[in-house]
Tab-separated table of C-alpha atoms in Angstrom:
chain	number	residue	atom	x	y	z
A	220	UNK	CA	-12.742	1.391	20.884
A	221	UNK	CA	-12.229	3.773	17.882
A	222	UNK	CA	-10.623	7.037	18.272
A	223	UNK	CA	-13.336	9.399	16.543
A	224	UNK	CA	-16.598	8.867	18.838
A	225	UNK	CA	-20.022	8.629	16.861
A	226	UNK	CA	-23.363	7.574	17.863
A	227	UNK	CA	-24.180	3.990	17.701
A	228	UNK	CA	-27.400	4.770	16.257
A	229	UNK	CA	-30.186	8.059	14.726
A	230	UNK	CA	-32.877	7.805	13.131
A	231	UNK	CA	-35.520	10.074	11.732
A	232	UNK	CA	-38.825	10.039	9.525
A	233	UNK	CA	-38.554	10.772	5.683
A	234	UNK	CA	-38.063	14.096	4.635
A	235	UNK	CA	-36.560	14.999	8.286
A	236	UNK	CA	-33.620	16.455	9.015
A	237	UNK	CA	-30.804	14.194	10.682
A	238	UNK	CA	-27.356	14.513	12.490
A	239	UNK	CA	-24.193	12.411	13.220
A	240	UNK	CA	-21.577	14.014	14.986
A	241	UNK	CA	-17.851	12.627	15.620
A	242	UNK	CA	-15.811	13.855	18.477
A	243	UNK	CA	-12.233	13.402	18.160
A	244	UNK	CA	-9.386	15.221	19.954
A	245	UNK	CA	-6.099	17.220	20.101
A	246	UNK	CA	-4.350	14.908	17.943
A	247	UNK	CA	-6.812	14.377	15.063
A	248	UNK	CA	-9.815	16.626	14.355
A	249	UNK	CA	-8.429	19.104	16.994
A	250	UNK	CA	-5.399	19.174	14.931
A	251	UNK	CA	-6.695	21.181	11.987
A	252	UNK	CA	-6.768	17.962	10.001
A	253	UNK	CA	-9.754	17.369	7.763
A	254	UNK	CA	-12.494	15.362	8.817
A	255	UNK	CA	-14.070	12.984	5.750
A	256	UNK	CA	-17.475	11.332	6.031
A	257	UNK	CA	-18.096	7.786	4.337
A	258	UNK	CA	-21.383	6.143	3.467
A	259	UNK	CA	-21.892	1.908	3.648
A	260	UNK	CA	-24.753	0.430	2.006
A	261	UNK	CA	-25.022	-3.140	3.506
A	262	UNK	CA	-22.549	-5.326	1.900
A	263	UNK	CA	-20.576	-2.851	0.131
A	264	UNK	CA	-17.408	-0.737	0.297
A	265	UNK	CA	-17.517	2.689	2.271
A	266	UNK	CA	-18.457	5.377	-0.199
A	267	UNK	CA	-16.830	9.263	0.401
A	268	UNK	CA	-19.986	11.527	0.516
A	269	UNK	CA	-18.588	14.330	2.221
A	270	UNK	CA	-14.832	15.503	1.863
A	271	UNK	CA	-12.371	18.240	3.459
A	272	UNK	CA	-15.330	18.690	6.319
A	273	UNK	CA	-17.992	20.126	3.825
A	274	UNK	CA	-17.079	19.405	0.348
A	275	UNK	CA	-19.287	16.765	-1.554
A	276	UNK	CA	-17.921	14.926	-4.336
A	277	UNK	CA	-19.065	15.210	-7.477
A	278	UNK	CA	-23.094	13.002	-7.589
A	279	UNK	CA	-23.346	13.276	-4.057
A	280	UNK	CA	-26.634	15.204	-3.497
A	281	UNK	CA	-26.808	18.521	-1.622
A	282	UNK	CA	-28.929	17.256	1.177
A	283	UNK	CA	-25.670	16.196	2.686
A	284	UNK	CA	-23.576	18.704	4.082
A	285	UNK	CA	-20.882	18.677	6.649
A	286	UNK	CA	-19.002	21.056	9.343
A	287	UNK	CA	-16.266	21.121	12.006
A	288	UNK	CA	-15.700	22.904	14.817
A	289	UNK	CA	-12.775	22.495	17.776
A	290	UNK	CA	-12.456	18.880	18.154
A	291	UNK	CA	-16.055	17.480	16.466
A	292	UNK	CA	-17.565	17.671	13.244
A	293	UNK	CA	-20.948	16.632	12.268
A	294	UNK	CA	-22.704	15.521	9.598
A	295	UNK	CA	-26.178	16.264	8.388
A	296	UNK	CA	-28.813	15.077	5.797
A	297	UNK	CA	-32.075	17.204	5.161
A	298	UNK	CA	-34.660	15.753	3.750
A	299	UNK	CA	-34.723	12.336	4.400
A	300	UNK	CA	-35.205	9.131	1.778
A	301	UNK	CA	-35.237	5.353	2.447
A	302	UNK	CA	-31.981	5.230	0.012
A	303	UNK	CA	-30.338	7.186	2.921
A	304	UNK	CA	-30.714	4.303	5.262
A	305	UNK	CA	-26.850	2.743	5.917
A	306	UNK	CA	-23.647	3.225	7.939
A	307	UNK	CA	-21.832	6.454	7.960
A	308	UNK	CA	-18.239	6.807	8.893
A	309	UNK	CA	-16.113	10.077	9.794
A	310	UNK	CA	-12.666	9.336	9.397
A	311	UNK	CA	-9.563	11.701	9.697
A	312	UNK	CA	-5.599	11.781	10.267
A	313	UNK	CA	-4.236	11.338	14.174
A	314	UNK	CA	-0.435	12.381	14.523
A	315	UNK	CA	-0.459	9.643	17.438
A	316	UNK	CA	-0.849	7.148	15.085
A	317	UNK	CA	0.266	8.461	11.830
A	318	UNK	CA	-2.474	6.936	10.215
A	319	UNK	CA	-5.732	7.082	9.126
A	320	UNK	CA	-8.540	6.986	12.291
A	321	UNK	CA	-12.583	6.245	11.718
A	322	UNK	CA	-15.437	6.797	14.004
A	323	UNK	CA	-17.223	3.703	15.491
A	324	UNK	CA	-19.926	4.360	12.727
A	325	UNK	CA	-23.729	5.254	12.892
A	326	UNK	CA	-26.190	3.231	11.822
A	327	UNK	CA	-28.948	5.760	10.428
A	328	UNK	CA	-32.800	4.465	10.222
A	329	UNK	CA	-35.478	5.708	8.326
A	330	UNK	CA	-38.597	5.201	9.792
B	12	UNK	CA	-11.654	5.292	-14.055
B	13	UNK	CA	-9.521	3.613	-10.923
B	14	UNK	CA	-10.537	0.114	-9.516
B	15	UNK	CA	-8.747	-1.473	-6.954
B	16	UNK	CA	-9.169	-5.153	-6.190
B	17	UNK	CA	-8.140	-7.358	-3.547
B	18	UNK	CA	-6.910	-10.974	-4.050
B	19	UNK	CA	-5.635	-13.875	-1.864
B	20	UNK	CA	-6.642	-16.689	0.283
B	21	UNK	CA	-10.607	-16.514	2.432
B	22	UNK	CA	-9.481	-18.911	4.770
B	23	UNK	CA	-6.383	-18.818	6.956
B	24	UNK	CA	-5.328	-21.281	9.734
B	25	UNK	CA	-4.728	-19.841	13.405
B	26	UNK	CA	-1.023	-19.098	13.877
B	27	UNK	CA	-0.388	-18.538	10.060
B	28	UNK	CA	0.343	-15.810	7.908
B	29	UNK	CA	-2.265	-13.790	6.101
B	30	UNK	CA	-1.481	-12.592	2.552
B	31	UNK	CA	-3.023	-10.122	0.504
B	32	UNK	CA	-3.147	-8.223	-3.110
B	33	UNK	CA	-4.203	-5.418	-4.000
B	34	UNK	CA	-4.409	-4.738	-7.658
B	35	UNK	CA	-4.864	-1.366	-8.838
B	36	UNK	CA	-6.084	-0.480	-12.719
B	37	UNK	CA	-6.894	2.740	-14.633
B	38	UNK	CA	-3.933	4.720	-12.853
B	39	UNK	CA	-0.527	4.783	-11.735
B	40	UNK	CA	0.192	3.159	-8.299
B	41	UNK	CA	3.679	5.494	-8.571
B	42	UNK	CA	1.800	8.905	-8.266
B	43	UNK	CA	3.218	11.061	-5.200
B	44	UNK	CA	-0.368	12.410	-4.340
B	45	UNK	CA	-1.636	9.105	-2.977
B	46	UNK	CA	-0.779	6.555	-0.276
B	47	UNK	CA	-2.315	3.186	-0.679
B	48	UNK	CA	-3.777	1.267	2.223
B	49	UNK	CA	-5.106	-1.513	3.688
B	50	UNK	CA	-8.524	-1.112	6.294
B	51	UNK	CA	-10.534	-3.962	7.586
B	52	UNK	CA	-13.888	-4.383	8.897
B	53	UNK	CA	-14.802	-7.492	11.543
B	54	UNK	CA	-18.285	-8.958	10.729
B	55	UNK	CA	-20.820	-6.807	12.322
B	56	UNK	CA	-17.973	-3.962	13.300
B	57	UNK	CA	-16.743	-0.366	12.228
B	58	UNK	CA	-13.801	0.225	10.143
B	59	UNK	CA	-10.157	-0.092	11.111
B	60	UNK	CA	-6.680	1.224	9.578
B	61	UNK	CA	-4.167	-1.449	9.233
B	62	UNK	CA	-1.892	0.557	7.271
B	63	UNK	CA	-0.119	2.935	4.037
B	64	UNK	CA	2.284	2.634	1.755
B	65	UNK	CA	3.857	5.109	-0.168
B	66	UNK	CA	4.877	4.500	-3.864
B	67	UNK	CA	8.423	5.402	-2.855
B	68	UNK	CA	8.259	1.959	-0.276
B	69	UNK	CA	7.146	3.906	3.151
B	70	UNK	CA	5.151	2.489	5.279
B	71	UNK	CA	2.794	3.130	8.489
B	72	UNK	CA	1.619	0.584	10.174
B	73	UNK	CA	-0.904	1.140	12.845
B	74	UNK	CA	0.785	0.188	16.078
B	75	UNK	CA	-1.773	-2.237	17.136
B	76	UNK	CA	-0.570	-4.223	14.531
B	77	UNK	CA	2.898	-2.895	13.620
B	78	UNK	CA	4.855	-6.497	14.999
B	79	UNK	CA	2.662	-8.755	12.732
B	80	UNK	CA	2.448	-6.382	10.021
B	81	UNK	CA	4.252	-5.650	6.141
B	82	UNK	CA	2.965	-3.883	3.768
B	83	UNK	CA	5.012	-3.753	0.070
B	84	UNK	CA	4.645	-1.827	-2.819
B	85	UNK	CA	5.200	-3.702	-6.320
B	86	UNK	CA	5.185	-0.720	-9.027
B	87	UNK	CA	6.106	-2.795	-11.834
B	88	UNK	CA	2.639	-4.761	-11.371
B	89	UNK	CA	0.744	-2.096	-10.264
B	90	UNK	CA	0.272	-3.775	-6.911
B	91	UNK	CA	0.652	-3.454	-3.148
B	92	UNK	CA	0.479	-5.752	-0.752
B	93	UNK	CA	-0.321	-7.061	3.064
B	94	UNK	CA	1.121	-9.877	4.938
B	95	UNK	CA	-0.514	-10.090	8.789
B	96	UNK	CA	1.397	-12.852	10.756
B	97	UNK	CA	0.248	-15.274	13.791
B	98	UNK	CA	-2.907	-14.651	12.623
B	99	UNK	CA	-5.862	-15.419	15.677
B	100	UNK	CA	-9.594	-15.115	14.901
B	101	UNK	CA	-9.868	-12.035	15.999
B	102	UNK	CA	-7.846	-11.064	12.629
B	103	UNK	CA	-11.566	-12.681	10.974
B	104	UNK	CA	-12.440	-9.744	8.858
B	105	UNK	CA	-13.266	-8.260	5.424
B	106	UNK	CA	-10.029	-6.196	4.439
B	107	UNK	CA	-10.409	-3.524	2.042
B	108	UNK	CA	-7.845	-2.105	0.111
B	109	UNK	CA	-7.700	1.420	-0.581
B	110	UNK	CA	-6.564	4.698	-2.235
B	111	UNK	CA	-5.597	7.884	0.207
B	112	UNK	CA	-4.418	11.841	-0.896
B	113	UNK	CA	-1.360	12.396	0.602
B	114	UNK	CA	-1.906	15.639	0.622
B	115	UNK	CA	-1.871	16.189	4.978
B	116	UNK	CA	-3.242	12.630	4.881
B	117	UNK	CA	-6.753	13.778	3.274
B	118	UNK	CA	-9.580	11.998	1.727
B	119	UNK	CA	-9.879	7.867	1.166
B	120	UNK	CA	-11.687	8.713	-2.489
B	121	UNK	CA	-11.755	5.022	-3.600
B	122	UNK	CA	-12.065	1.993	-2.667
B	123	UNK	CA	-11.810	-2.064	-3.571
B	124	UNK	CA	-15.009	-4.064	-2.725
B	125	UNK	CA	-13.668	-5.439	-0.270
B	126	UNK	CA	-12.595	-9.390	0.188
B	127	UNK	CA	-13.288	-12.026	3.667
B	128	UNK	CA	-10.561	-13.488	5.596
B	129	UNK	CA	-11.835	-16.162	7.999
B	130	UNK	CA	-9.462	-17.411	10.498
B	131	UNK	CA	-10.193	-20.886	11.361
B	132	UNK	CA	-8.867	-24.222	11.435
């Protein structure tokens, strides 16, 4: 069982708007520690798409943007495109662990 | 432009040791604004932190793992390294080595692509 919660699964039609959110607690996200998000094609390493809860590194298109908020942060991605279709990971710090923590992952569709 | 790349064995026997490499080119392994890591991925599952190193030779091990675990720090090859003991199958994975700010434990900006371990006799 991860520590950050996520959705198993979302989906959403192209050109729709779409949501993940990750709900951590006290000792992570509640914290004040960033949140990160990652993107996995299948087969590949996690990609950083979204970084300090709503900064995108540099080629990563505006469509995805990210917040925080208490204990959760969420990811979304306007305007959907097939190429969109993957994993996504939110990942922070926990001090119980002193060490990095993901999310369980979402596996976004595109219908 | 930083690559990281992981090397070692795909297939480990039940009850022995796994060992991997992690080779890092295109920057310095001995910068203080990064840790270096180690995070698998079972077949089929979500992504899990094994552990960090430090250039300086600290570690954190996640305490799931912390009895069976060392991770080293080789600065004069540019390399760090994970050794997982008494290894089951549940240990079957593909184990990605990776680069971490260390700046309040921030952002995992890059990644190696990743290698298999299969534990099986």
């Amino acid at each position: 069982q991860s520590v950050l919660t996520q959705p198993p699964s979302v989906s959403g039609a192209p050109g729709q708007r779409v949501t993940i959110s990750c709900t951590g607690s006290s000792s992570n996200i509640g914290a004040r520690y960033d949140v990160h998000w990652y993107q996995q094609l299948p087969g590949t390493a996690p990609k950083l798409i979204i970084y300090g809860n709503n900064n995108r590194p540099s080629g990563v298109p505006d469509r995805f943007s990210g917040s925080k908020s208490g204990t959760s942060a969420s990811l979304a991605i306007t305007g959907l495109q097939a190429e969109d279709e993957a994993d996504y990971y939110c990942q922070s710090y926990d001090t119980s662990l002193s060490g990095w923590v993901f999310g369980g992952g979402t596996k976004l569709t595109v219908l | 432009q930083l690559q990281l790349q992981e090397s070692g064995p795909g297939l480990v026997k039940p009850s022995e040791t796994l060992s991997l490499t992690c080779t890092v080119s295109g920057g310095s392994i001995s910068s203080s604004s990064y840790y270096w890591g180690w995070i698998r991925q079972p077949p089929g599952k979500g992504l899990e932190w094994i552990g960090s190193i430090y250039y300086s030779g600290s570690t954190y091990y996640n305490p799931s793992l912390k009895s069976r675990l060392t991770i080293s720090v080789d600065t004069s090859k540019n390399q760090f390294s994970l050794k997982l003991s008494s290894v089951t199958a549940a240990d079957t994975a593909v184990y990605y080595c990776a680069r971490g700010y260390s700046s309040s434990w921030s952002k995992i900006d890059c990644w190696g692509q990743g290698t298999l371990v299969t534990v099986s006799s």
